[in-house]
mmCIF file of C-alpha atoms in Angstrom:
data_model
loop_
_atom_site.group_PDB
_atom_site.id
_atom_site.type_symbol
_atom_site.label_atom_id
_atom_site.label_comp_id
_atom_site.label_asym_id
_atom_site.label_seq_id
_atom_site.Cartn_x
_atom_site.Cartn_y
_atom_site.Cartn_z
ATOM 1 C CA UNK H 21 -47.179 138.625 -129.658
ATOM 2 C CA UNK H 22 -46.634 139.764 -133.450
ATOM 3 C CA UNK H 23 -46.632 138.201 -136.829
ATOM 4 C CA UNK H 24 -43.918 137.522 -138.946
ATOM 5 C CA UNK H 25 -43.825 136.694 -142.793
ATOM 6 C CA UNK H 26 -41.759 133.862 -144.396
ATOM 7 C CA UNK H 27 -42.292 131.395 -147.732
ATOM 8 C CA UNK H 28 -45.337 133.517 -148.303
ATOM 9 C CA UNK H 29 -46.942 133.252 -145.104
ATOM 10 C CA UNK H 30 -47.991 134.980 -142.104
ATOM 11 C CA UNK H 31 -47.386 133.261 -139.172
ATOM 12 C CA UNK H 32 -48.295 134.250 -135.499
ATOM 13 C CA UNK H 33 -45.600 133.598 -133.161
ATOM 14 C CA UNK H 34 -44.865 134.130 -129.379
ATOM 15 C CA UNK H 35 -41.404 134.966 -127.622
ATOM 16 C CA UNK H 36 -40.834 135.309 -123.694
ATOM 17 C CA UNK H 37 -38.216 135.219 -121.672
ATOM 18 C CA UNK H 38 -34.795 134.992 -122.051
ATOM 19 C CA UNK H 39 -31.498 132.810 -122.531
ATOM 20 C CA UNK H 40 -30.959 129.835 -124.271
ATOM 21 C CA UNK H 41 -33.909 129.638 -127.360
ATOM 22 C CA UNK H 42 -36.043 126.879 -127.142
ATOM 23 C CA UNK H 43 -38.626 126.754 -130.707
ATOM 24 C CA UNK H 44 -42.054 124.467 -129.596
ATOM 25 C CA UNK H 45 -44.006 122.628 -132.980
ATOM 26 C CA UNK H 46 -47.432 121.875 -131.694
ATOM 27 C CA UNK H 47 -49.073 119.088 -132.720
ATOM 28 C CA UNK H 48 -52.182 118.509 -134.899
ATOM 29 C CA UNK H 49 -54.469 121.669 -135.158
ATOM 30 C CA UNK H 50 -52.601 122.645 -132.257
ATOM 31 C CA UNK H 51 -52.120 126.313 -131.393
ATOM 32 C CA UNK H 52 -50.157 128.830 -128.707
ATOM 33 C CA UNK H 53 -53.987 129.122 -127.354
ATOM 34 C CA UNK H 54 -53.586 125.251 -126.143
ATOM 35 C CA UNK H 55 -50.217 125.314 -124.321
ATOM 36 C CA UNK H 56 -50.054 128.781 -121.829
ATOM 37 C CA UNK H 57 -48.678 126.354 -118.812
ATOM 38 C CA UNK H 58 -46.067 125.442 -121.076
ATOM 39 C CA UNK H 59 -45.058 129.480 -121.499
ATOM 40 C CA UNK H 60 -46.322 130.330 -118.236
ATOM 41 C CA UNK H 61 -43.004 127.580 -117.174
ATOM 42 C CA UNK H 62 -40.005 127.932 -119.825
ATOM 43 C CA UNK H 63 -40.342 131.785 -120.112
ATOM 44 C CA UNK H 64 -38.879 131.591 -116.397
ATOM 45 C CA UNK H 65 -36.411 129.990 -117.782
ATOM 46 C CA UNK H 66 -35.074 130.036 -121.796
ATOM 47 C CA UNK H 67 -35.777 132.350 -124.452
ATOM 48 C CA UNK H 68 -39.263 130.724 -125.471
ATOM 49 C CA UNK H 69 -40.563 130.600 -128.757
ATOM 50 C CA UNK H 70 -43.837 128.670 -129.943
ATOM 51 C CA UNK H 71 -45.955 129.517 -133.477
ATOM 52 C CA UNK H 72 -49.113 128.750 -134.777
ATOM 53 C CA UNK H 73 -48.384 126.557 -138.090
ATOM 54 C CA UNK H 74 -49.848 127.980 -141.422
ATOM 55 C CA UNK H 75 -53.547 126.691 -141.547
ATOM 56 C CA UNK H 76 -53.795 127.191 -136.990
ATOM 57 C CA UNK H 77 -54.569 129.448 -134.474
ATOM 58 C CA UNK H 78 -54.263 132.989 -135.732
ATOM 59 C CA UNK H 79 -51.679 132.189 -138.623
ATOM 60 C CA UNK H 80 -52.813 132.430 -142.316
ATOM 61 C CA UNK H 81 -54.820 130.330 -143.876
ATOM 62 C CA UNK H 82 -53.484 129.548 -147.354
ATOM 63 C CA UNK H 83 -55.027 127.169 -149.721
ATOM 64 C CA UNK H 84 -53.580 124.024 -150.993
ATOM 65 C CA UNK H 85 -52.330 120.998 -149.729
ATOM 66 C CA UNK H 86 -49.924 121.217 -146.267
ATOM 67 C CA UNK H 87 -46.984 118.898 -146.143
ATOM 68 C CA UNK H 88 -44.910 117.531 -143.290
ATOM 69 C CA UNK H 89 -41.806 118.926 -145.397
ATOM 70 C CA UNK H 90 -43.338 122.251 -145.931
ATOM 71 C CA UNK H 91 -43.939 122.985 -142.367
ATOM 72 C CA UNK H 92 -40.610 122.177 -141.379
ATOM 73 C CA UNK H 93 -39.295 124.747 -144.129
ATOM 74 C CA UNK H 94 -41.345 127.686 -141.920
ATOM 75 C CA UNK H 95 -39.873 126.559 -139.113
ATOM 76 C CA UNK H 96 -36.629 127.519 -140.626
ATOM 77 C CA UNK H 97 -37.272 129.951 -141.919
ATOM 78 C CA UNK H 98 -39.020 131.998 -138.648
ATOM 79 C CA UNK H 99 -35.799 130.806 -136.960
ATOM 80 C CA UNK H 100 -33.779 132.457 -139.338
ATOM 81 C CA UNK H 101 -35.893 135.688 -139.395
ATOM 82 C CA UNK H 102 -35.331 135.819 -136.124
ATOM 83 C CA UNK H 103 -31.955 136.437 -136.127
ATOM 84 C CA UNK H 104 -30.856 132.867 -134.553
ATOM 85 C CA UNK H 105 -28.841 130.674 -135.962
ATOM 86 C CA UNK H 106 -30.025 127.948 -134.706
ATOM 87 C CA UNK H 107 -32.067 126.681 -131.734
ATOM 88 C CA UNK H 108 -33.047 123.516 -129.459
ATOM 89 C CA UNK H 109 -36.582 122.616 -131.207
ATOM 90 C CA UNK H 110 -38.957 120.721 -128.816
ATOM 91 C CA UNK H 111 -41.785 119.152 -131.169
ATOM 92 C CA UNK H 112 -44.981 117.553 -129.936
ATOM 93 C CA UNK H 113 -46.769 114.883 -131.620
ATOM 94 C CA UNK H 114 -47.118 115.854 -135.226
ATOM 95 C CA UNK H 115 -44.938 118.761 -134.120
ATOM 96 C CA UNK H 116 -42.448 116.152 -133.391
ATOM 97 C CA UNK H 117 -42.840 114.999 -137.350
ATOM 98 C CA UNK H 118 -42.558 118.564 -138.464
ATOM 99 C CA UNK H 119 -39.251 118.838 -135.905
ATOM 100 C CA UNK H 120 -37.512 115.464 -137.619
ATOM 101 C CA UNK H 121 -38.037 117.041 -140.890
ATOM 102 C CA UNK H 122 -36.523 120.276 -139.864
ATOM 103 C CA UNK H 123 -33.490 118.232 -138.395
ATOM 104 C CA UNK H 124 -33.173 116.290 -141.666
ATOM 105 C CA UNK H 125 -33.691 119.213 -144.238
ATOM 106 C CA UNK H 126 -32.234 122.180 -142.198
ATOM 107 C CA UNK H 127 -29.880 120.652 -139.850
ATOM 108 C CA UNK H 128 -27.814 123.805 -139.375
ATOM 109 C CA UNK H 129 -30.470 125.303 -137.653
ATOM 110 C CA UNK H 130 -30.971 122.445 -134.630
ATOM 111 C CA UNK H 131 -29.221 122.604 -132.084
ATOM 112 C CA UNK H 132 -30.817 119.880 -130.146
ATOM 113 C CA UNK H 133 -33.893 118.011 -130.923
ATOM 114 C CA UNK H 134 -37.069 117.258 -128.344
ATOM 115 C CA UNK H 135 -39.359 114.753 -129.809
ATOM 116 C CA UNK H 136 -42.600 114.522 -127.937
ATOM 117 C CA UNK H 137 -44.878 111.981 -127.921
ATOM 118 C CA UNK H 138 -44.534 111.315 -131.527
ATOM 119 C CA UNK H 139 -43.831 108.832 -134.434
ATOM 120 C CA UNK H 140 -41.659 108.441 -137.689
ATOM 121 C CA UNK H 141 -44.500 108.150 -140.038
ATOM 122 C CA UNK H 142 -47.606 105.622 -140.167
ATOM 123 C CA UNK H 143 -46.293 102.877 -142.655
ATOM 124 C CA UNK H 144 -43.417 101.396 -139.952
ATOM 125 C CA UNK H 145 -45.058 102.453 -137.140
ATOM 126 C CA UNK H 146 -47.045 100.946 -134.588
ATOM 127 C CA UNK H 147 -51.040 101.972 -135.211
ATOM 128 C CA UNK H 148 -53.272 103.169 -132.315
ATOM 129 C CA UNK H 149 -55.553 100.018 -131.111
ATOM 130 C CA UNK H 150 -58.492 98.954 -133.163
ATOM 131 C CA UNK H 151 -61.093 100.501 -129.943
ATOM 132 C CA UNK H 152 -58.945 103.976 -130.256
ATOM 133 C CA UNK H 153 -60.032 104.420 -133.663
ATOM 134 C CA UNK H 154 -63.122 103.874 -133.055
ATOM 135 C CA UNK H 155 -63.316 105.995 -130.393
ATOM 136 C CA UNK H 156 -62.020 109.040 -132.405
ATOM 137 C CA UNK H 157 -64.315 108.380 -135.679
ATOM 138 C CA UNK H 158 -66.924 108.774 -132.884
ATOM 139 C CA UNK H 159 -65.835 111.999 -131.495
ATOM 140 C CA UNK H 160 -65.699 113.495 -135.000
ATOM 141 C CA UNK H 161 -69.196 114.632 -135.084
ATOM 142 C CA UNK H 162 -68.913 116.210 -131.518
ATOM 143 C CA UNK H 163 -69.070 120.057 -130.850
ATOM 144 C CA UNK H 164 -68.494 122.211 -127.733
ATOM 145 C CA UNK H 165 -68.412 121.306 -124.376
ATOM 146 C CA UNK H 166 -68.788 117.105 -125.202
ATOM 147 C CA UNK H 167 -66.118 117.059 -128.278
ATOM 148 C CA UNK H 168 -63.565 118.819 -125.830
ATOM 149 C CA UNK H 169 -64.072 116.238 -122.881
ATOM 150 C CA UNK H 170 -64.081 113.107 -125.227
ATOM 151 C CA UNK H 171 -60.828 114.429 -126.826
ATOM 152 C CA UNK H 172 -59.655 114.408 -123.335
ATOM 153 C CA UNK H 173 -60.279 110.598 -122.670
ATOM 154 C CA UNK H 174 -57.608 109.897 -125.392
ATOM 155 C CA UNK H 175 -54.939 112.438 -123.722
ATOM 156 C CA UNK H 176 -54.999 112.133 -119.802
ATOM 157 C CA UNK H 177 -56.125 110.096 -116.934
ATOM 158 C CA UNK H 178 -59.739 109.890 -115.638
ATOM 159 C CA UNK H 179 -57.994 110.666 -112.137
ATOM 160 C CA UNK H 180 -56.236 113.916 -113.933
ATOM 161 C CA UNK H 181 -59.428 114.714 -115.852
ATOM 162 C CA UNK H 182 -61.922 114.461 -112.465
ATOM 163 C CA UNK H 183 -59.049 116.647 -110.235
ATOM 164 C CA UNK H 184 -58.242 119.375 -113.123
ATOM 165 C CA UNK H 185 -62.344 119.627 -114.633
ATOM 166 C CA UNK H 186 -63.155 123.206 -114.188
ATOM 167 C CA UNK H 187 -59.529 124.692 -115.307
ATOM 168 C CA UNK H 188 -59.079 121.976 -117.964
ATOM 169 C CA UNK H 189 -62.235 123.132 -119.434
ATOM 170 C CA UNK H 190 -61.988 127.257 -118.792
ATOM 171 C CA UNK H 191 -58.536 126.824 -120.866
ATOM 172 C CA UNK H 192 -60.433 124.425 -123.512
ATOM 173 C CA UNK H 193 -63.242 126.862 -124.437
ATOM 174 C CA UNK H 194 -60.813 129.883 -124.662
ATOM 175 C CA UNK H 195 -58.645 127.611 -127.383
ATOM 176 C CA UNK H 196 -61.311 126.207 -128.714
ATOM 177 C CA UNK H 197 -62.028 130.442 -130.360
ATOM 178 C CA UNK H 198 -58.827 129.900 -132.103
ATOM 179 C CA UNK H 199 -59.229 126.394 -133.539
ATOM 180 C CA UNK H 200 -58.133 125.500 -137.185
ATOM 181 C CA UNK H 201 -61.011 125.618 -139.279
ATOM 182 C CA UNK H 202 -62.093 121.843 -140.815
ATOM 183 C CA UNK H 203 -60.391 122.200 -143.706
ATOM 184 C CA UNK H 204 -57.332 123.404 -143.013
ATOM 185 C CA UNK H 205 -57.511 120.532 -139.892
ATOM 186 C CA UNK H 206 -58.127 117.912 -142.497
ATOM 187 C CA UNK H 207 -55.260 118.452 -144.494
ATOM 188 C CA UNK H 208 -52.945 118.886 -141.369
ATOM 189 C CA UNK H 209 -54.086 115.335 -140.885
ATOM 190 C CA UNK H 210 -53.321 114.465 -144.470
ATOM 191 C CA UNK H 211 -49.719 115.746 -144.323
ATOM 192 C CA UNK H 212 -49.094 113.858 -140.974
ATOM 193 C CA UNK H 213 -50.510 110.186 -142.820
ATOM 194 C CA UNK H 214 -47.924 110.617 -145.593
ATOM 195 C CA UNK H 215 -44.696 111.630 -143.054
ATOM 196 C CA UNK H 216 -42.232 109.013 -143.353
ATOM 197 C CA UNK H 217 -38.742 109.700 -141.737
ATOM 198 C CA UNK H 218 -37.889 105.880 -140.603
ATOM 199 C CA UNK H 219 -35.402 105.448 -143.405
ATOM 200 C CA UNK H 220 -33.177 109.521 -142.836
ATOM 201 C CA UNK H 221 -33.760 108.927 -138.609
ATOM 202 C CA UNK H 222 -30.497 107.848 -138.921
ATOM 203 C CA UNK H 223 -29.158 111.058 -141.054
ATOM 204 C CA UNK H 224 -30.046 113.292 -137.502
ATOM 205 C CA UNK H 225 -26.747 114.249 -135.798
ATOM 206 C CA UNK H 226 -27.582 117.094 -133.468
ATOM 207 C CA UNK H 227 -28.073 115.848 -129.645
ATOM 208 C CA UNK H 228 -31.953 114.022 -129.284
ATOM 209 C CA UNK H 229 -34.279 113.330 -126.308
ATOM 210 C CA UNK H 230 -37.557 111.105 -127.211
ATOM 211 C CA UNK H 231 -40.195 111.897 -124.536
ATOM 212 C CA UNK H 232 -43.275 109.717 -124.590
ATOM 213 C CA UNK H 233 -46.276 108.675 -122.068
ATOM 214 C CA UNK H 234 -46.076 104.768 -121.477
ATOM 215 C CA UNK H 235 -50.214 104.853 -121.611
ATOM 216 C CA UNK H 236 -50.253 106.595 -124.293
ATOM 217 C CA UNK H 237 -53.069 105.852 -127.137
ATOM 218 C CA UNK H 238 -53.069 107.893 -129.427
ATOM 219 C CA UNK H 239 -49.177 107.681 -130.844
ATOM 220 C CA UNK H 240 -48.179 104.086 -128.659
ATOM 221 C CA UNK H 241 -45.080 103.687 -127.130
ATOM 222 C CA UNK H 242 -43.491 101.397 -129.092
ATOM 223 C CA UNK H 243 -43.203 104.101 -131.906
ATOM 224 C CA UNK H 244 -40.645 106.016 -129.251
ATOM 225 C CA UNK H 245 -38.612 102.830 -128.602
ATOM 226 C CA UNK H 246 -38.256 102.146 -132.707
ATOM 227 C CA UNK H 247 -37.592 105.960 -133.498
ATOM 228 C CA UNK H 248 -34.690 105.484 -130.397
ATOM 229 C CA UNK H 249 -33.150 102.739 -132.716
ATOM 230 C CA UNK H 250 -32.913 104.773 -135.746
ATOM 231 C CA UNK H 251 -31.455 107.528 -133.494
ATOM 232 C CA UNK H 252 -29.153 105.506 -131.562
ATOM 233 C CA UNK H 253 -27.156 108.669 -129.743
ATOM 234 C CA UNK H 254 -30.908 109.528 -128.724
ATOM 235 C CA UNK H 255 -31.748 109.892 -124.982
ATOM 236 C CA UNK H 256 -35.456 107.780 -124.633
ATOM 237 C CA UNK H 257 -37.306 109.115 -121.387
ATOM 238 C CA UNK H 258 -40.314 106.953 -120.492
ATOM 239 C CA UNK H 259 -43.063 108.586 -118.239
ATOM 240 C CA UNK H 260 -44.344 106.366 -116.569
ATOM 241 C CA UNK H 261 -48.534 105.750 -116.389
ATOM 242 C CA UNK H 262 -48.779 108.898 -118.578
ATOM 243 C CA UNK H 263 -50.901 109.714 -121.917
ATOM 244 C CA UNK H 264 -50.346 111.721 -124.961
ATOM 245 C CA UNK H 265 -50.884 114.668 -122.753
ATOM 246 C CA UNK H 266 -47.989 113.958 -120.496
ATOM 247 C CA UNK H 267 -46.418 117.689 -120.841
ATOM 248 C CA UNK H 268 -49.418 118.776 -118.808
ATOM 249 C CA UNK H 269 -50.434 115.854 -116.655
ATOM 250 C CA UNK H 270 -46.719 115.196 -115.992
ATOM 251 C CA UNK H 271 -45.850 119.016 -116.225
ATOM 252 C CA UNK H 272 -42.967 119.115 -113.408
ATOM 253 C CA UNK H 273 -41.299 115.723 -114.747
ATOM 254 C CA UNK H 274 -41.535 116.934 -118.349
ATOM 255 C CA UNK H 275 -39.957 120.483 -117.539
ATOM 256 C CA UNK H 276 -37.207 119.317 -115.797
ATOM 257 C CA UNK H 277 -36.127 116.842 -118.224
ATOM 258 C CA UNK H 278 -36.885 119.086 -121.343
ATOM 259 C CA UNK H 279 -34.948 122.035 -119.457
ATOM 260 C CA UNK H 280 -32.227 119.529 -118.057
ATOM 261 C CA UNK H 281 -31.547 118.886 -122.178
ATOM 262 C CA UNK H 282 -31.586 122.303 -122.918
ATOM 263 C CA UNK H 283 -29.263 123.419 -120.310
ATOM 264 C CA UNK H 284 -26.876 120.146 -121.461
ATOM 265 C CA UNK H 285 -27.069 120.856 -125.165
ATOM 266 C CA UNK H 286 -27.611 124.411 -125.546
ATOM 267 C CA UNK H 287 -25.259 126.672 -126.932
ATOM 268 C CA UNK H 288 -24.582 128.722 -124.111
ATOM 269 C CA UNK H 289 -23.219 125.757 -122.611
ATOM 270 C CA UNK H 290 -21.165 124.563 -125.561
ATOM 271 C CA UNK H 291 -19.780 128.436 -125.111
ATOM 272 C CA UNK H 292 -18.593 128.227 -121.705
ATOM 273 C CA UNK H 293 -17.765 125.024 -121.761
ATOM 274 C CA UNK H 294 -15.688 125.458 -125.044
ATOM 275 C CA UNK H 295 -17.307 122.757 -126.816
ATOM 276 C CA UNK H 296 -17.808 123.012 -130.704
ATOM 277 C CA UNK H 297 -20.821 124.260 -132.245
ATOM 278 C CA UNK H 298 -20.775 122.969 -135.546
ATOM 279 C CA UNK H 299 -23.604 120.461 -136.928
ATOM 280 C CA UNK H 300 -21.900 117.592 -139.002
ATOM 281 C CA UNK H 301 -22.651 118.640 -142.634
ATOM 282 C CA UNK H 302 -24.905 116.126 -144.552
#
């Protein structure tokens, strides 16, 4: 648990376990705070490494505007500061934008690529229905207890929500003391609506798995099964009946095909296997 400074920056970072390194971009706002089932599971496993973006959690708060490009530049930039060359990045929703970028603009240090639940950018992609929308300007004035559970409804199952209540919530209110503040929220949300990778996907050599929810809402489907034809060497893993929240409702499925890639693509493997390790130079 520590802090580490790069482009002018504090960030707050996490590292357990051991082995193969394995970098996780949360998504909007998102922060370590949100995901400890997610560390509680890889640190058994890889050497796991997850950060709060500038602007989240208990990273600095900088002014100015955020940019999908500009977060993908800290990502490279921890990775290099600490002392990897490169590592398999798992990114989750706007994570997964941040994670393309970082492919695209620092390909040297990608290994593999995870993209979770996520899209190429809003202008190509496929929108969130009309009654979504609608549903989210509403839960904008929510606080507490009643925003968290609403934001649920757009993530998970009412069967997961009903079974999982009391810890769902315990974990929610303990994030919920490290949440971005509004404005540095607002202009996460502003770098995410002007992302646009549809036109590079193509430029992304390293190994790719696209994860995605078929019920998912928030980012839909389709925007997995166009982002798997602009990566055509990409793996596309469906989960069936599953939400934007699939890494937890789905939790066993998800591990064991994120940590089935990692053990496939890794370096350790391309070591004692004697495969190459070399990215193809753009």
């Amino acid at each position: 648990m520590s802090t580490i400074r790069v482009n002018n920056v504090e960030l707050y970072y996490e590292r357990h376990g051991a082995g193969e390194p394995l970098v996780f971009i949360s998504g909007l706002g998102g922060h370590l705070g949100e995901v400890p089932y997610l560390t509680d599971s890889y640190r058994r496993h890889v050497d796991f490494i997850a950060y709060d973006s500038r602007g989240c959690g208990r990273s600095e708060k900088p002014a100015g505007a955020f940019t999908v490009a500009g977060f993908a530049d800290d990502a490279a930039a921890l990775i290099e500061a600490l002392g990897l060359e490169s590592a398999v990045v798992y990114g989750s929703s706007m994570g997964g934008m941040v994670a393309q970028e970082l492919a695209l603009r620092h390909p040297r240090r990608v290994r593999a690529l995870i993209l979770g639940c996520t899209t190429a950018g809003a202008v190509n992609g496929v929108p969130p229905a009309a009654d979504t929308v609608q549903q989210m300007v509403r839960n904008q004035p929510l606080t507490g207890d009643e925003a968290i559970v609403a934001g649920w409804r757009l993530g998970y199952s009412e069967a997961y929500i009903a079974a999982n209540y009391d810890a769902m919530l315990a974990r929610s209110r303990e994030a919920s003391r490290h949440s971005a503040p509004p404005d540095s929220y607002m202009r996460q949300i502003v770098a995410a609506a002007k992302h646009d990778a549809w036109d590079r996907l193509h430029e992304i050599g390293c190994p790719v798995m696209i994860l995605h929810g078929s019920n998912d809402v928030m980012i839909p489907p389709a925007n997995a099964q166009l982002m798997k034809a602009g990566i055509a060497h990409a793996e596309l893993q469906i989960l069936k009946g599953m939400g934007h929240g699939y890494n937890l409702e789905a939790q066993q499925e998800a591990d064991a095909l994120v940590l089935d890639f990692v053990r496939r693509h890794g370096a350790m493997h391309a070591a004692s296997s004697g495969e190459g390790t070399a990215h193809a130079v753009r």
